[in-house]
mmCIF file of C-alpha atoms in Angstrom:
data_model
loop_
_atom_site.group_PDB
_atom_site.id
_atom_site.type_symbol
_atom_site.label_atom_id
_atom_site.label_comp_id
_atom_site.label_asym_id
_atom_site.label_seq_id
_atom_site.Cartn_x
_atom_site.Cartn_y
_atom_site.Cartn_z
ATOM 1 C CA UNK A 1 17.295 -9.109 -12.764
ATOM 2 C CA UNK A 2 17.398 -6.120 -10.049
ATOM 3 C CA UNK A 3 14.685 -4.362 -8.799
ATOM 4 C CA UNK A 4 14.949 -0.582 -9.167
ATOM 5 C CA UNK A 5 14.066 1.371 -5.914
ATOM 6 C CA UNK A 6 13.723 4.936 -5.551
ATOM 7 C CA UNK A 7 13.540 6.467 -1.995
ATOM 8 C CA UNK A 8 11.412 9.942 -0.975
ATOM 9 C CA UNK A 9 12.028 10.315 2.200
ATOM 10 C CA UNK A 10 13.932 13.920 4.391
ATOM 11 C CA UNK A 11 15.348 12.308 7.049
ATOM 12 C CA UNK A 12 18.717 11.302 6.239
ATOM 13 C CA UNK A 13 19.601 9.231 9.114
ATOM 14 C CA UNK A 14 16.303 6.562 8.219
ATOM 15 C CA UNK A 15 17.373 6.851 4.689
ATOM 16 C CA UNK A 16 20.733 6.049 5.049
ATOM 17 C CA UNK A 17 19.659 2.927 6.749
ATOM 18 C CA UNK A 18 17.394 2.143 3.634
ATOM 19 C CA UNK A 19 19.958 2.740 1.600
ATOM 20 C CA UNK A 20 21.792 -0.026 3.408
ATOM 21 C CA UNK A 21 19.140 -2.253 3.242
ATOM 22 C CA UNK A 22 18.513 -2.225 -0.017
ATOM 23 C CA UNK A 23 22.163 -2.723 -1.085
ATOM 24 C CA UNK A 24 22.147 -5.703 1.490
ATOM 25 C CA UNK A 25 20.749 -7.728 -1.188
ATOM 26 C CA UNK A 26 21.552 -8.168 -5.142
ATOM 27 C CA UNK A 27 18.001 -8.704 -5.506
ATOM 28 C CA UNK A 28 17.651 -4.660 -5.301
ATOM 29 C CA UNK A 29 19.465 -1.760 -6.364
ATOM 30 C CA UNK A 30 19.003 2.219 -5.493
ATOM 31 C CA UNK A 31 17.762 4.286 -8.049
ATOM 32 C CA UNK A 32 17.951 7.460 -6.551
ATOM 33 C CA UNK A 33 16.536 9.544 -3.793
ATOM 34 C CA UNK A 34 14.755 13.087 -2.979
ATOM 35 C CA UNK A 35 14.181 14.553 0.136
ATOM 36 C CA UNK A 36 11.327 16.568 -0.670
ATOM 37 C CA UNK A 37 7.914 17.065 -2.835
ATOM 38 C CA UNK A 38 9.734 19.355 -5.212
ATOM 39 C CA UNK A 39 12.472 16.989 -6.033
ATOM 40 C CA UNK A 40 10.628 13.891 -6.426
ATOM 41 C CA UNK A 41 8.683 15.625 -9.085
ATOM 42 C CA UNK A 42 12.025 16.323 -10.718
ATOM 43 C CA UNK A 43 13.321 13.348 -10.517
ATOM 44 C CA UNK A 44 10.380 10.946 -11.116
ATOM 45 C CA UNK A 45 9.991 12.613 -14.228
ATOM 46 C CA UNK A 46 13.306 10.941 -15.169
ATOM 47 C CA UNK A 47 13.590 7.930 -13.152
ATOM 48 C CA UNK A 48 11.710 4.546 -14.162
ATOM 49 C CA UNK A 49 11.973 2.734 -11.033
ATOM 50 C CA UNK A 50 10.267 -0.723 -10.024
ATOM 51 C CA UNK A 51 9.215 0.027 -6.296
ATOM 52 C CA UNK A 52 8.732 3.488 -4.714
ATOM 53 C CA UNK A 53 9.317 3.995 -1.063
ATOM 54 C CA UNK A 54 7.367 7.184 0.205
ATOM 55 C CA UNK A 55 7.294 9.106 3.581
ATOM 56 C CA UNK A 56 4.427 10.570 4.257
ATOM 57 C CA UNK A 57 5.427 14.009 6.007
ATOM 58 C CA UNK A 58 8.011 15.603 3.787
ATOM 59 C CA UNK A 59 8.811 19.344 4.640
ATOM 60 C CA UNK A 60 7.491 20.895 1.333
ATOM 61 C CA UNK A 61 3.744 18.890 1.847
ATOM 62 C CA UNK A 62 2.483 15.067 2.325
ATOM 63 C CA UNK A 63 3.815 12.152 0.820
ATOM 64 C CA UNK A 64 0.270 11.595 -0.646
ATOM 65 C CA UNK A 65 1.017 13.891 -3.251
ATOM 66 C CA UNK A 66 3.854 11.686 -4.481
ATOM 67 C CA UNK A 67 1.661 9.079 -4.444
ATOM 68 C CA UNK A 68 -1.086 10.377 -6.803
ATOM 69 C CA UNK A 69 1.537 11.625 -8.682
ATOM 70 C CA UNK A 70 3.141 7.945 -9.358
ATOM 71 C CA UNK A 71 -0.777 6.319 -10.028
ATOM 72 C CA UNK A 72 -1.258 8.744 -12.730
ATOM 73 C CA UNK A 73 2.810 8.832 -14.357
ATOM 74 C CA UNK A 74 3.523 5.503 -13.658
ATOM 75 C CA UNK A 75 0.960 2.900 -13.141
ATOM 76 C CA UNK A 76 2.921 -0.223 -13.303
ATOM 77 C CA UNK A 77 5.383 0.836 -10.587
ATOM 78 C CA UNK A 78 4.708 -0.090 -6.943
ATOM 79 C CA UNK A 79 4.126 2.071 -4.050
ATOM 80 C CA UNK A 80 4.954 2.098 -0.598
ATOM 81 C CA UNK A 81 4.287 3.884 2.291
ATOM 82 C CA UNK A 82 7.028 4.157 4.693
ATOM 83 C CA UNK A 83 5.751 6.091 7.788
ATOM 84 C CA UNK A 84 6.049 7.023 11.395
ATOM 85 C CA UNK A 85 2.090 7.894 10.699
ATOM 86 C CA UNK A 86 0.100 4.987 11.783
ATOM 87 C CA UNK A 87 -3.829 6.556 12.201
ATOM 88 C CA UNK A 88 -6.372 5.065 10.414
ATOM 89 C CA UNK A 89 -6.865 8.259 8.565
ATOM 90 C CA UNK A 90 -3.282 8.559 6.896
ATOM 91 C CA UNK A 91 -3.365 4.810 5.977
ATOM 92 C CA UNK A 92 -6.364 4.690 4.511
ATOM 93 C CA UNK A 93 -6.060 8.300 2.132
ATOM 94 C CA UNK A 94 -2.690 6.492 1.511
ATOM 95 C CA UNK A 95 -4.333 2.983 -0.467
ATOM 96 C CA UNK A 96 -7.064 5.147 -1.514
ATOM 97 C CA UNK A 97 -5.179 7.482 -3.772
ATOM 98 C CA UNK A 98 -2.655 4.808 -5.223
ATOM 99 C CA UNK A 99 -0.342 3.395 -2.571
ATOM 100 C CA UNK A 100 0.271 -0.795 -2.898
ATOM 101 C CA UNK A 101 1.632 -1.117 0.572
ATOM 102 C CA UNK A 102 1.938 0.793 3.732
ATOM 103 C CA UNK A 103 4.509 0.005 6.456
ATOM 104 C CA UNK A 104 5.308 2.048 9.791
ATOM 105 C CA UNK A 105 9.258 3.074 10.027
ATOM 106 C CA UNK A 106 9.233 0.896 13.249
ATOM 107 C CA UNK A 107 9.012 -2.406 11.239
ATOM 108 C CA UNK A 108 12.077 -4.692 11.569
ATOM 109 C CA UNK A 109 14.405 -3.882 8.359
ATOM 110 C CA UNK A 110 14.354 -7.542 7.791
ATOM 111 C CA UNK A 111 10.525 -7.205 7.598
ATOM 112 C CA UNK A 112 10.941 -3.782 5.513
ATOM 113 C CA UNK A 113 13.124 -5.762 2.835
ATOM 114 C CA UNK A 114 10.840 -8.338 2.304
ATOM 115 C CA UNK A 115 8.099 -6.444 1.730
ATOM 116 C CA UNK A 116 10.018 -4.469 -0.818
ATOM 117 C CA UNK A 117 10.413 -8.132 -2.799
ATOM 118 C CA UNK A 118 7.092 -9.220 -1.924
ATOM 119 C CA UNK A 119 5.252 -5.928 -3.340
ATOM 120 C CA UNK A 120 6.675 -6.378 -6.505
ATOM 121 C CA UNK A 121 5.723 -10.661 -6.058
ATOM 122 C CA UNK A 122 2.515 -10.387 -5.268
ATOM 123 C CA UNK A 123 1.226 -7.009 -5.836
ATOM 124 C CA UNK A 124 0.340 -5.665 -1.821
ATOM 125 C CA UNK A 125 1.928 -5.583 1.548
ATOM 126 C CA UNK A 126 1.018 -3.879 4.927
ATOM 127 C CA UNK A 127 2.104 -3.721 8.264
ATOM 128 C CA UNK A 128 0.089 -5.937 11.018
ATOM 129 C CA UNK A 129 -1.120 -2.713 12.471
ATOM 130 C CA UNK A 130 -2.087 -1.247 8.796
ATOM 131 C CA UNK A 131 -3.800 -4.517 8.358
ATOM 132 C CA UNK A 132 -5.762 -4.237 11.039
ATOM 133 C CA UNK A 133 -7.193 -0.678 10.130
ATOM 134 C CA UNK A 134 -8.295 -1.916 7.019
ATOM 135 C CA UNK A 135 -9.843 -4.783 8.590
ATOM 136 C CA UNK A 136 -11.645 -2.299 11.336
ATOM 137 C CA UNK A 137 -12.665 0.822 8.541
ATOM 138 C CA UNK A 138 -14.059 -2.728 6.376
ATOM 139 C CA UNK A 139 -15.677 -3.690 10.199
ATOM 140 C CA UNK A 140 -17.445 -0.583 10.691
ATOM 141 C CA UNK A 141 -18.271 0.641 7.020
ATOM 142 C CA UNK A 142 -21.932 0.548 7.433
ATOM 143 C CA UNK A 143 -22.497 -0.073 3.542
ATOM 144 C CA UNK A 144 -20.379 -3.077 3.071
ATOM 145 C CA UNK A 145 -23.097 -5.995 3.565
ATOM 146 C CA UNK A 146 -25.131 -4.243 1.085
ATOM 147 C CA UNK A 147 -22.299 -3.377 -1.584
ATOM 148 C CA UNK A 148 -21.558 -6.647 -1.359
ATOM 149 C CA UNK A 149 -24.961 -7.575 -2.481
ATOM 150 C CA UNK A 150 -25.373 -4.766 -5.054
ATOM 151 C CA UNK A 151 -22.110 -4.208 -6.766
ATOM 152 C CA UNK A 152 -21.538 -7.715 -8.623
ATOM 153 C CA UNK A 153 -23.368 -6.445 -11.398
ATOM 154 C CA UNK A 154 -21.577 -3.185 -11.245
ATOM 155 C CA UNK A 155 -18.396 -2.212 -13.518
ATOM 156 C CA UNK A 156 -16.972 -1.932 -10.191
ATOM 157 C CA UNK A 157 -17.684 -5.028 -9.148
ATOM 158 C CA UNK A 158 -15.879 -7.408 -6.117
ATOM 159 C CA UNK A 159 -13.928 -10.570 -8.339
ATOM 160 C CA UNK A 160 -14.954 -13.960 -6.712
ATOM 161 C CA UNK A 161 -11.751 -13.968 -4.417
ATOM 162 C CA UNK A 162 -12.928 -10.395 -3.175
ATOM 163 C CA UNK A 163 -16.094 -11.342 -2.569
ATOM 164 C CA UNK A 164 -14.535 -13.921 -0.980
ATOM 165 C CA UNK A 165 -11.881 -12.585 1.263
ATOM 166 C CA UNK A 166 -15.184 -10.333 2.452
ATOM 167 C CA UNK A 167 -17.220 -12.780 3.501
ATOM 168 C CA UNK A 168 -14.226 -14.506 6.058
ATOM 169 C CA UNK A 169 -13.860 -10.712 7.113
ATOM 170 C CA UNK A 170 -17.603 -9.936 8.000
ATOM 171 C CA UNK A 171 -18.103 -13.364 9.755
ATOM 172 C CA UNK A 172 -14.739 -12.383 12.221
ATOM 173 C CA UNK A 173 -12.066 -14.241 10.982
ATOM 174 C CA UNK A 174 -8.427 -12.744 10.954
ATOM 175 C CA UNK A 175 -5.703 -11.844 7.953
ATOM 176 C CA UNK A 176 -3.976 -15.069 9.091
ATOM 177 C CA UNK A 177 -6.422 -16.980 9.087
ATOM 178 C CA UNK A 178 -8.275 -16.065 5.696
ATOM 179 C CA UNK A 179 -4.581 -16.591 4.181
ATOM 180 C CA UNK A 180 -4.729 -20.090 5.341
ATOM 181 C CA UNK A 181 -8.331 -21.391 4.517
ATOM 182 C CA UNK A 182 -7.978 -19.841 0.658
ATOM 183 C CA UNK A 183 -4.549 -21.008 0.609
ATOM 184 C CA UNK A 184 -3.072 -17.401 -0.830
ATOM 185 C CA UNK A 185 -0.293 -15.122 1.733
ATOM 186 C CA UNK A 186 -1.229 -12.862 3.996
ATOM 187 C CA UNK A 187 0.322 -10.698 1.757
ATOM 188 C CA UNK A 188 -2.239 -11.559 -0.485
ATOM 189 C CA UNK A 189 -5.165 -11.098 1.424
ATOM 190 C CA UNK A 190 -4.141 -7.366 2.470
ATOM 191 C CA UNK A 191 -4.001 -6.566 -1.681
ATOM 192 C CA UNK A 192 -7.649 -7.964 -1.419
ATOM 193 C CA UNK A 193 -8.824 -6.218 1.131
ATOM 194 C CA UNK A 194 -7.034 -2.897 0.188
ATOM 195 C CA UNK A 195 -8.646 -3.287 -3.257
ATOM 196 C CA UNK A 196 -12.049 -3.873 -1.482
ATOM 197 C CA UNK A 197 -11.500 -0.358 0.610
ATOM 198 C CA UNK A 198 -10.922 1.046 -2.417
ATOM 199 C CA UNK A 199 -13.632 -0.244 -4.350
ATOM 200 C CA UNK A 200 -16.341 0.550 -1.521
ATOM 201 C CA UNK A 201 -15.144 3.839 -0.543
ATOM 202 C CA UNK A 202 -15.598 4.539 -4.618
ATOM 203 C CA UNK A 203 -18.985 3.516 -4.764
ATOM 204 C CA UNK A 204 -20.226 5.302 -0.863
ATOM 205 C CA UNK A 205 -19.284 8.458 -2.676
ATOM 206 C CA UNK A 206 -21.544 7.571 -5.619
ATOM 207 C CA UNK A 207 -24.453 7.476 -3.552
ATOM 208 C CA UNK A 208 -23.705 10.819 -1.761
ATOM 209 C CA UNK A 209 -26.467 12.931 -2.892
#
């Protein structure tokens, strides 16, 4: 079975090299491409892929609109930033409004095609630098010792690996090393922490008065 991939991305010379990539393997096959907002809402409307590979600065508008766009018309597809954009800002907007995974354009391709098979595998991927904002927004989220102790009640609650994967984050300990003491990926822990992020940010805005 092939893995469907579908491509948004304007510049044709890093797309070309995707599209290459992804034909580098049987595992994966190309179900189309747009080079713009306006076109990916055309063709998304007729294209069922598995995996969605977004840039984030198209000329029409930001990626990000693709991506809200896929969370709401198809939820069990998987999304992934692929972006020369690595602030914390445009990474974190990026997992909050739907993205699975978020990768900078300077990753190795080897790394790139991996994480296209892993994101469908095991649900999240990001870059070591993406990582490590999450890690730092989680770090300096003033809220998060006490969300951790309020929300487990909550329908919005952490699940035990969450809580978890939060506690080896607030006492210092790396990605890497989390992976390794709960015995899950690296991958893994990034889905966790991204779906902490998410979770937090969620219920910060809650409390805004």
């Amino acid at each position: 079975m092939t893995l469907q991939v579908f491509l948004v991305e304007d510049d044709p010379e890093f797309g070309r090299s995707l599209v290459e990539l992804i034909r580098s393997t049987p595992l994966l096959e190309l179900a189309g491409w747009s080079d713009s907002i306006a076109q990916a809402k055309s063709d998304i409307s007729t294209t069922n892929a598995d995996v969605y590979l977004v840039d984030l600065g198209l000329p029409d508008g930001s990626g990000q609109t693709i991506i809200e766009l896929l969370a709401h018309t198809r939820p069990h597809a998987r999304v992934m930033v692929l972006s020369t954009l690595g602030d914390p800002k445009h990474i974190l907007t990026s997992l909050e409004r739907g993205a699975h995974g978020y990768l900078l354009k300077s990753d190795p391709p080897e790394h790139i095609l991996q994480s296209i098979i892993t994101l469908i595998n095991e649900g999240g991927v990001l870059s070591g630098h993406a990582s490590k904002v999450v890690i730092q927004s989680m770090a300096h989220r003033p809220t998060v010792s006490s969300y951790r102790a309020s929300a487990i009640n909550t329908p919005a609650s952490l699940t035990p690996k969450e809580v978890e994967v939060l506690r080896l984050i607030q006492i210092g300990l790396p990605a890497k090393v989390i992976a390794s003491q709960l015995a899950i990926s690296i991958f893994t822990v990034n889905q966790h922490l991204r779906s902490i992020d998410r979770k937090s940010t969620r219920l910060n805005s809650s409390h805004i008065p």
